[in-house]
Short mmCIF file of C-alpha atoms and ligand atoms in Angstrom, two decimals:
data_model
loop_
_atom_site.label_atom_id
_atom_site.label_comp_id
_atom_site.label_asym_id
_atom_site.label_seq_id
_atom_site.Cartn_x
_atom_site.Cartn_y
_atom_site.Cartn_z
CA UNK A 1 89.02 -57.25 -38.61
CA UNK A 2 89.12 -56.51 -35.18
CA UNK A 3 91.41 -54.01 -33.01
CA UNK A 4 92.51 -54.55 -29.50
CA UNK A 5 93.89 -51.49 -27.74
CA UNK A 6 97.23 -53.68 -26.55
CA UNK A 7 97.94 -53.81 -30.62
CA UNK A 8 98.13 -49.84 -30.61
CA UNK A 9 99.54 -49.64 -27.35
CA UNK A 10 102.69 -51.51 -28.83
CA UNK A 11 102.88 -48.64 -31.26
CA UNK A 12 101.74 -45.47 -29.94
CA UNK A 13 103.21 -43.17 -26.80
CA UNK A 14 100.73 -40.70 -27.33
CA UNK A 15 97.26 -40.94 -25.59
CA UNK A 16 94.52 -43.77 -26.88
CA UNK A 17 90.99 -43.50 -26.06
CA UNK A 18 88.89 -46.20 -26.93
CA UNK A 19 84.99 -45.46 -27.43
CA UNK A 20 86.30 -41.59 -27.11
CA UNK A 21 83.19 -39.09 -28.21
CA UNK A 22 84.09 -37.39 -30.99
CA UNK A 23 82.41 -34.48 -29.81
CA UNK A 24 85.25 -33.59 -27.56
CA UNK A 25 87.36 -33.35 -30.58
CA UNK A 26 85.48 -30.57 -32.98
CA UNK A 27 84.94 -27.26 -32.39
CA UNK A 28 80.92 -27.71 -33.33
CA UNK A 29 81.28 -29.88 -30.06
CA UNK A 30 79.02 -32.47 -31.72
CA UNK A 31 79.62 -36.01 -32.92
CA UNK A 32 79.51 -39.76 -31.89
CA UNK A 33 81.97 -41.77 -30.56
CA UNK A 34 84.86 -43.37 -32.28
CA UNK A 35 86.52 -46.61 -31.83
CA UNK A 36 89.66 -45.47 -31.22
CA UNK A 37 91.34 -42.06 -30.68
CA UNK A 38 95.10 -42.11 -30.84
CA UNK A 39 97.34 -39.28 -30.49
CA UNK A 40 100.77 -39.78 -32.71
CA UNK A 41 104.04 -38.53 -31.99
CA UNK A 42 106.27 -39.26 -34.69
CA UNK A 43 106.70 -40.08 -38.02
CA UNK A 44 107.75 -44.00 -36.76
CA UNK A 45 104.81 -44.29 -34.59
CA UNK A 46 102.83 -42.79 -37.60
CA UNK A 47 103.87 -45.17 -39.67
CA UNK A 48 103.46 -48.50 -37.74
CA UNK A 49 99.74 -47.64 -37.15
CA UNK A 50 98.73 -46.75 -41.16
CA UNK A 51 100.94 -50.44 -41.69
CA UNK A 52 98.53 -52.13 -39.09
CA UNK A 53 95.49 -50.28 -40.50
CA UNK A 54 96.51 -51.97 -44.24
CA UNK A 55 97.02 -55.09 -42.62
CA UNK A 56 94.18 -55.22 -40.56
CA UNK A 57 91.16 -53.43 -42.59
CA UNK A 58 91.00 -50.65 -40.49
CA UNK A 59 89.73 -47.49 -41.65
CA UNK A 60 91.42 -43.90 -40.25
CA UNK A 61 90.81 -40.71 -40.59
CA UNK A 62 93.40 -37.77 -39.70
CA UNK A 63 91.80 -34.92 -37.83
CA UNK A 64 93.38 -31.79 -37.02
CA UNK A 65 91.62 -29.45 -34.36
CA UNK A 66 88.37 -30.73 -35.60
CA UNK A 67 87.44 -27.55 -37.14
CA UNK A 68 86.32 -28.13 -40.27
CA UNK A 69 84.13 -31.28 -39.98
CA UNK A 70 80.89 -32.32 -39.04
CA UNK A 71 81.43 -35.98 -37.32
CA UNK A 72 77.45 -37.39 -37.73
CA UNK A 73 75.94 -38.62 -34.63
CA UNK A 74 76.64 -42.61 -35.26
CA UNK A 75 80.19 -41.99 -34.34
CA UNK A 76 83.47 -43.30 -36.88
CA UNK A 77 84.34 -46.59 -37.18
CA UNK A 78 88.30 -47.46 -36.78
CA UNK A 79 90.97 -45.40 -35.32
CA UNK A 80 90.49 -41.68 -35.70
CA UNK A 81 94.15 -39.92 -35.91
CA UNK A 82 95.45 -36.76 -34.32
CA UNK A 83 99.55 -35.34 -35.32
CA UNK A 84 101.38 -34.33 -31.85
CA UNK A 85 104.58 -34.65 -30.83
CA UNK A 86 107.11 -34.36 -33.36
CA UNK A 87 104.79 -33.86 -35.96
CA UNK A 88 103.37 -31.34 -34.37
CA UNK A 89 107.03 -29.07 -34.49
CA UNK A 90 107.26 -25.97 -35.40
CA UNK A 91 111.05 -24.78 -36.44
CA UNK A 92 112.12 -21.86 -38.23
CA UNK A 93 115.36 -20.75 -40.65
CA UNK A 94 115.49 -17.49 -40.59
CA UNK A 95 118.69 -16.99 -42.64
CA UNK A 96 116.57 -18.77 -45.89
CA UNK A 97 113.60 -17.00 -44.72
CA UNK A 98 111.53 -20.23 -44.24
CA UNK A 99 109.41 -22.25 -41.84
CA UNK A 100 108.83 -25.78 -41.45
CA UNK A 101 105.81 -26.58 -39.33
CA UNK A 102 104.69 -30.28 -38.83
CA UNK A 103 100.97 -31.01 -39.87
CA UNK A 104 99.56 -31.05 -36.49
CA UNK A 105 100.92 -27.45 -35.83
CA UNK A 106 98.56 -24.82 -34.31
CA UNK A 107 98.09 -23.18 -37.52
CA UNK A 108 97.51 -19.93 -35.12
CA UNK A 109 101.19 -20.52 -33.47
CA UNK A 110 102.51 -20.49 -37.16
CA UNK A 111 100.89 -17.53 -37.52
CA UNK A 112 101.98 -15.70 -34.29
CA UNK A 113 105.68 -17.06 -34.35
CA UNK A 114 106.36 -16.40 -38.24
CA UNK A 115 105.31 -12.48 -37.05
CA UNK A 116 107.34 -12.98 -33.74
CA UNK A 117 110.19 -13.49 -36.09
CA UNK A 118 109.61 -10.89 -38.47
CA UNK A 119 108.57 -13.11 -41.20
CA UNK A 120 105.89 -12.36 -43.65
CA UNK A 121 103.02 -13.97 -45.28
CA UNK A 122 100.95 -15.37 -42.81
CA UNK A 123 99.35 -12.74 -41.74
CA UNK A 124 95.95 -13.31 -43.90
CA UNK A 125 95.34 -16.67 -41.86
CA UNK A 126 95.19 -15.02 -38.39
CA UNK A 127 91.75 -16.50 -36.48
CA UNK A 128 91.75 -19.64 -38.93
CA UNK A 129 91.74 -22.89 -36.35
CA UNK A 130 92.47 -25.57 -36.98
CA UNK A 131 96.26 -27.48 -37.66
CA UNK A 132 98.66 -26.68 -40.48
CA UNK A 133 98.47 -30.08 -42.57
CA UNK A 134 94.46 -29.40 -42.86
CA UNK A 135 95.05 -26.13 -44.04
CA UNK A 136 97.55 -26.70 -46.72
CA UNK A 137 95.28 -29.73 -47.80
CA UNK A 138 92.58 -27.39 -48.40
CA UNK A 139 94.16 -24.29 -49.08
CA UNK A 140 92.76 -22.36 -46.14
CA UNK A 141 92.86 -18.46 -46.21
CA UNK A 142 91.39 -15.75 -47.19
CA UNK A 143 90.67 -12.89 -49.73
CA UNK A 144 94.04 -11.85 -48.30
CA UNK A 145 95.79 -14.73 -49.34
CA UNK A 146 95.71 -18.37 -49.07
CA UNK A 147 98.12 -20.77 -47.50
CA UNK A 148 99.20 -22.68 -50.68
CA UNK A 149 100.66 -19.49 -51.71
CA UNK A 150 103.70 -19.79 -48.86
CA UNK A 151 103.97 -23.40 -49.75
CA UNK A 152 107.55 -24.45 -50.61
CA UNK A 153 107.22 -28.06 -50.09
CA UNK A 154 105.09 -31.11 -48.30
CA UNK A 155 106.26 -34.19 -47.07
CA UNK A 156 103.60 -36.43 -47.32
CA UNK A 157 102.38 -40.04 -46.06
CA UNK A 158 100.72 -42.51 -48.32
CA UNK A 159 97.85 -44.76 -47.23
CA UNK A 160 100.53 -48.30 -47.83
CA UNK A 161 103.19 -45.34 -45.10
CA UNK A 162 105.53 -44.73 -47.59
CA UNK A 163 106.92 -41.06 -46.91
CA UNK A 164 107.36 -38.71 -50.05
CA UNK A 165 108.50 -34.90 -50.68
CA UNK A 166 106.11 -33.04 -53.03
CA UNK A 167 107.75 -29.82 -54.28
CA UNK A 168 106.13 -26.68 -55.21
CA UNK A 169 106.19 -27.52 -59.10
CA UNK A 170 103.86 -31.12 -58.61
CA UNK A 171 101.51 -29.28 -56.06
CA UNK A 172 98.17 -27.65 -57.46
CA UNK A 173 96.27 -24.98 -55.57
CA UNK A 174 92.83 -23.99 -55.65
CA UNK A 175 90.14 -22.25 -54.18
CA UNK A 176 89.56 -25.02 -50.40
CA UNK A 177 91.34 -27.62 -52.31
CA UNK A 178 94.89 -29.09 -53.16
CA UNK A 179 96.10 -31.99 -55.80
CA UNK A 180 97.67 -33.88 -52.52
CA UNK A 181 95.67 -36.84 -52.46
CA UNK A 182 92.76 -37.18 -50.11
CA UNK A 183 94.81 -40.23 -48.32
CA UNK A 184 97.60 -39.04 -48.01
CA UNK A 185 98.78 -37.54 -44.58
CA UNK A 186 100.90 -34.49 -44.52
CA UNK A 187 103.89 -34.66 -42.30
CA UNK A 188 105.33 -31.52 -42.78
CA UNK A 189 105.40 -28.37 -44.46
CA UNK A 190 108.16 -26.06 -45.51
CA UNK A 191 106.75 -22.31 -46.04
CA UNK A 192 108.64 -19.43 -47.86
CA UNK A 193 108.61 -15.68 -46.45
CA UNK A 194 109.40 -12.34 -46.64
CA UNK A 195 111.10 -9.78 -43.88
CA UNK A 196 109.45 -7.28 -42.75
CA UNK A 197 109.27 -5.28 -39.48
CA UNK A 198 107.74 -6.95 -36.52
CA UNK A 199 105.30 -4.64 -35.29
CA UNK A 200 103.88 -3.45 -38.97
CA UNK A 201 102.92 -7.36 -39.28
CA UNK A 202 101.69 -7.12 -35.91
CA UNK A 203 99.77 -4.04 -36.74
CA UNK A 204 98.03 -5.36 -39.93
CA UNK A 205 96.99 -9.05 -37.79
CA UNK A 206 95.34 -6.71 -35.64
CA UNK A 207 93.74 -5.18 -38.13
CA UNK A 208 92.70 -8.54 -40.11
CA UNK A 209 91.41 -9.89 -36.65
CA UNK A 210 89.53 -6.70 -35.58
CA UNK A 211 87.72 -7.30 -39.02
CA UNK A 212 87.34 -11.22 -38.88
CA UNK A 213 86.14 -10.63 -35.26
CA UNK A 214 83.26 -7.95 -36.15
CA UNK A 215 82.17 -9.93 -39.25
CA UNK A 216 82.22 -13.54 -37.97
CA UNK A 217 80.55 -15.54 -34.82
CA UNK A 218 83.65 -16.02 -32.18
CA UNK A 219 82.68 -18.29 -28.95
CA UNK A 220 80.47 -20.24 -30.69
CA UNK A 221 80.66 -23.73 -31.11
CA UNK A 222 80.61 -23.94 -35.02
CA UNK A 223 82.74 -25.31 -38.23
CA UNK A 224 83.81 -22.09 -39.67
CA UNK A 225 81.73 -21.25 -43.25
CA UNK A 226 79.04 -24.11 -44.07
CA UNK A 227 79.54 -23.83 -48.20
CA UNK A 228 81.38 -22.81 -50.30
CA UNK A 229 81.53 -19.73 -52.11
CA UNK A 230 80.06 -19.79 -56.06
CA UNK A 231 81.77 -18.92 -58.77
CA UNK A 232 80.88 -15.00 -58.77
CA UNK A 233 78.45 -15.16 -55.58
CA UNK A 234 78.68 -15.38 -51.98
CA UNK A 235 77.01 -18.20 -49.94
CA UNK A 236 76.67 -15.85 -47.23
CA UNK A 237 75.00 -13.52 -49.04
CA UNK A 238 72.64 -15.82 -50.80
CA UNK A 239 71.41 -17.48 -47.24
CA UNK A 240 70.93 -14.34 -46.30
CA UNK A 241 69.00 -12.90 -48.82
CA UNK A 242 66.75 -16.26 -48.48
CA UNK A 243 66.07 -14.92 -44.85
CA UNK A 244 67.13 -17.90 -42.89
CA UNK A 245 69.29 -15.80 -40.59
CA UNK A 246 68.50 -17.17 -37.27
CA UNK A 247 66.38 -20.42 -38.81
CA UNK A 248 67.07 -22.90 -36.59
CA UNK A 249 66.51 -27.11 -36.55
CA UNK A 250 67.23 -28.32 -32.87
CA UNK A 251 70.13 -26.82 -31.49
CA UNK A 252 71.24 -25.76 -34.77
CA UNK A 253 70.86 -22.41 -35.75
CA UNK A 254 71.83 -20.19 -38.46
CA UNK A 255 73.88 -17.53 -37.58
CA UNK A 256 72.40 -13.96 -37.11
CA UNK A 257 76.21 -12.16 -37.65
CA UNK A 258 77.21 -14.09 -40.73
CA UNK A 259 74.97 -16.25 -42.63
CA UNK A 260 77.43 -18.98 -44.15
CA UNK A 261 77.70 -20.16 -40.12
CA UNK A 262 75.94 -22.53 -38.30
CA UNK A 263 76.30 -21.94 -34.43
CA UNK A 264 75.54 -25.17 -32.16
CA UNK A 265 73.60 -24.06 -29.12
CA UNK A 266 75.40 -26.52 -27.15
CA UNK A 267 72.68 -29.40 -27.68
CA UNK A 268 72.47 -30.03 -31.46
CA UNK A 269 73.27 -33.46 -32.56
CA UNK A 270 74.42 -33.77 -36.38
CA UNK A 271 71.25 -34.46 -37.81
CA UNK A 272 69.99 -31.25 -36.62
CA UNK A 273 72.83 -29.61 -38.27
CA UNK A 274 72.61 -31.77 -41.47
CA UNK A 275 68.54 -30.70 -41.79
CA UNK A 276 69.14 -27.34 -41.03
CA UNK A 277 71.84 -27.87 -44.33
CA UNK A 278 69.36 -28.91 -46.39
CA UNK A 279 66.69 -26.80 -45.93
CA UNK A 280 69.23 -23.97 -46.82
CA UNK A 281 70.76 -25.58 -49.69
CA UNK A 282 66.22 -26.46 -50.80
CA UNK A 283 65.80 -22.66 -50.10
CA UNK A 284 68.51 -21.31 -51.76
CA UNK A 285 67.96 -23.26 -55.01
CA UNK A 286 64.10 -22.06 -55.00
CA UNK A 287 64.72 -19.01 -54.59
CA UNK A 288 68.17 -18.22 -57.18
CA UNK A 289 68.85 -21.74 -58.62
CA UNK A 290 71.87 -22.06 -57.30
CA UNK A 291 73.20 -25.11 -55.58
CA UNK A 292 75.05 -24.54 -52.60
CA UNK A 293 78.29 -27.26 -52.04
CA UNK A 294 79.63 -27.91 -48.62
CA UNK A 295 82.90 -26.29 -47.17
CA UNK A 296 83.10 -28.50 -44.47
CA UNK A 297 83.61 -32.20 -44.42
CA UNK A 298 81.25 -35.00 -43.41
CA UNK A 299 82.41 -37.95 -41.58
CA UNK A 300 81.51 -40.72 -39.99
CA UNK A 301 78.32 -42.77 -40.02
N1 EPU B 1 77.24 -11.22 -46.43
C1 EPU B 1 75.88 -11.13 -46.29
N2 EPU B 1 75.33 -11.64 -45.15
C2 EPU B 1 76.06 -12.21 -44.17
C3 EPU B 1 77.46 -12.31 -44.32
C4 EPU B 1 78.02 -11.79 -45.48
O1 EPU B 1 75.18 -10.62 -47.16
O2 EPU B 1 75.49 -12.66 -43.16
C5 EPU B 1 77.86 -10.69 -47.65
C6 EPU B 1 78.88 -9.59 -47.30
O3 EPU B 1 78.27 -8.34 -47.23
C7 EPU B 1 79.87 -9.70 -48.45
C8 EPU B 1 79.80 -11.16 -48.86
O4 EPU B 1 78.61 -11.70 -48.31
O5 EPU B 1 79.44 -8.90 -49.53
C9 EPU B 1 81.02 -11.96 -48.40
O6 EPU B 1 81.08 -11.96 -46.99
P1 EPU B 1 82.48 -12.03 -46.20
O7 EPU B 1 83.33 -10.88 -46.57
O8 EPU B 1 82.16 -12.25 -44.77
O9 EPU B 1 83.23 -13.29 -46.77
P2 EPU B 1 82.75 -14.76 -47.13
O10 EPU B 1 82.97 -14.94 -48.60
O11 EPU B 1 81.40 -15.06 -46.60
C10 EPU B 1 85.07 -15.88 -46.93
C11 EPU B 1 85.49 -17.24 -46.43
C12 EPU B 1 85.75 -17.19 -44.94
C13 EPU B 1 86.82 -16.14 -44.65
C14 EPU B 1 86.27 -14.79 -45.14
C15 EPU B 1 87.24 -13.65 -44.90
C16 EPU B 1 84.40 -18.93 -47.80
C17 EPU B 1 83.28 -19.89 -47.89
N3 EPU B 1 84.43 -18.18 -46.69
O12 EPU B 1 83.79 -15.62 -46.33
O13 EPU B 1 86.24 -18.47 -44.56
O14 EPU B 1 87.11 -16.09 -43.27
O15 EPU B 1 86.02 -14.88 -46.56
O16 EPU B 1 88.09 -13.47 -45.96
O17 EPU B 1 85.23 -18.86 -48.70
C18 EPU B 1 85.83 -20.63 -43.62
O18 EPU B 1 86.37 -21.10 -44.59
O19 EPU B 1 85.41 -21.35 -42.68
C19 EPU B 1 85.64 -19.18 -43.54
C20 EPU B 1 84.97 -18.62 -42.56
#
């Protein structure tokens, strides 16, 4: 069924671009346009749109800073979905030690304000972009630790925009991944954390981004790590050891500091980026049978 902007409009007090390029929206600056893009500010605007969506056929997709997806150069169909506003809060109770951050929250302003407040815990996600609701769906971190670690509780959105409260007993965390199902939209997050002196957090994000920083292409346009990690081996180390360092297909090229990234020169289109994928994951596999599995998410097409 078809979508006029006048039906969103009715809903939405956030911006709505219609035919909006997508690659103004991820941080590999690639990707074709959608049909809609529509900012949300609350949990009542969220909720009227997913209703219209059901009612109306319309696919969505929630993105957060666009920084772990690869939008393909056809563009996405229906209304693509970013948290502001409201759900974008960030709030903080320091007596129980705990945040609650909305799912479009700057995961990097969790990060800086949890320290800012002498609160613990969050320190292992410095440098991670992207929004706090994408991270806890995917359990971003690092060796340091991982975000579903801090988790207390999620209040999530269903696909029919019924609103729900997981608690830390139903929720499942594992290495990128989470039991909260793919369709649902998180709303919020409650996080639990520890005291601890202001500047010795301080000093150790310094630390953690002086590392992440040296090791990892910054000021590129990329998606973070390509593939995952194997069970007992590193991607990085396996694309490495294949030589592709610096292999390149259009405007995609491997990067020369870290393997596991690929940097966008500022004119690859997706289907550069999704050749020079395969030819890694072809290379890889010839060369140490393993089969590399993407990190990052698809979408679109
Ligand atoms: N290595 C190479 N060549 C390279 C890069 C790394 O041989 O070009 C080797 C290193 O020497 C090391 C191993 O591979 O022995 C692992 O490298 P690194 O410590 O950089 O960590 P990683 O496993 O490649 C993971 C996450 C990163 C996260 C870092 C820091 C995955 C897929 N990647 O990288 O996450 O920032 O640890 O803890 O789990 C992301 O998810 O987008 C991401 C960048």
């Amino acid at each position: 069924m078809k979508l006029n902007r006048s039906e969103i409009t009715k809903i939405v007090s956030g911006k709505i671009l219609q035919n909006e390029p997508m690659s103004r929206h991820t941080t590999f600056r690639i990707g074709g346009k959608c049909d809609f893009y529509v900012e949300v500010k609350t949990t009542v605007e969220l909720k009227s749109l997913i209703k219209l969506c059901l009612k109306k056929k319309i696919p969505y997709q929630i993105i957060g800073f666009g920084s772990n997806i690869l939008v393909k150069d056809e563009g996405v169909r229906g209304i693509v979905i970013r948290l502001t506003g409201d759900l974008s809060s960030l709030n903080f109770r320091l007596q129980k030690k705990s945040a609650v951050a909305g799912g479009g929250c700057a995961l990097q302003l969790f990060v800086k304000n949890c320290a800012d407040n002498g609160l613990s815990g969050a320190e292992s996600l410095v440098g991670i972009p992207g929004t706090v609701g994408g991270a806890v769906i995917m359990n971003a971190g690092t060796k340091e630790g991982y975000i579903g670690s801090l988790v207390k509780s999620v209040t999530v959105m269903n696909e029919k925009g019924e609103i729900k409260k997981l608690d830390k007993k139903s929720l499942r965390f594992s290495y990128r991944g989470s039991n909260i199902p793919p369709k649902n939209i998180i709303i919020s997050a409650e996080f639990l954390l520890k005291k601890k002196s202001k500047s010795d957090i301080i000093k150790n994000l310094n630390k953690l981004m002086h590392r992440r920083v040296k090791t990892q292409p910054f000021g590129f346009y990329n998606a973070g790590c390509i593939f995952k990690n194997l069970a007992g081996d590193y991607a990085a180390r396996l694309i490495d050891r294949t030589g592709l360092k610096g292999a390149s297909v259009g405007g995609a090229v491997v990067s020369k500091l870290h393997a596991n990234f690929i940097n966008n020169t500022g004119v690859a289109t997706a289907e550069d980026v999704l050749k020079l994928i395969k030819n890694i994951q072809k290379k890889v596999k010839e060369k140490f049978n393993k089969n590399l599995e993407l990190e990052i998410k698809i979408i679109g097409g």
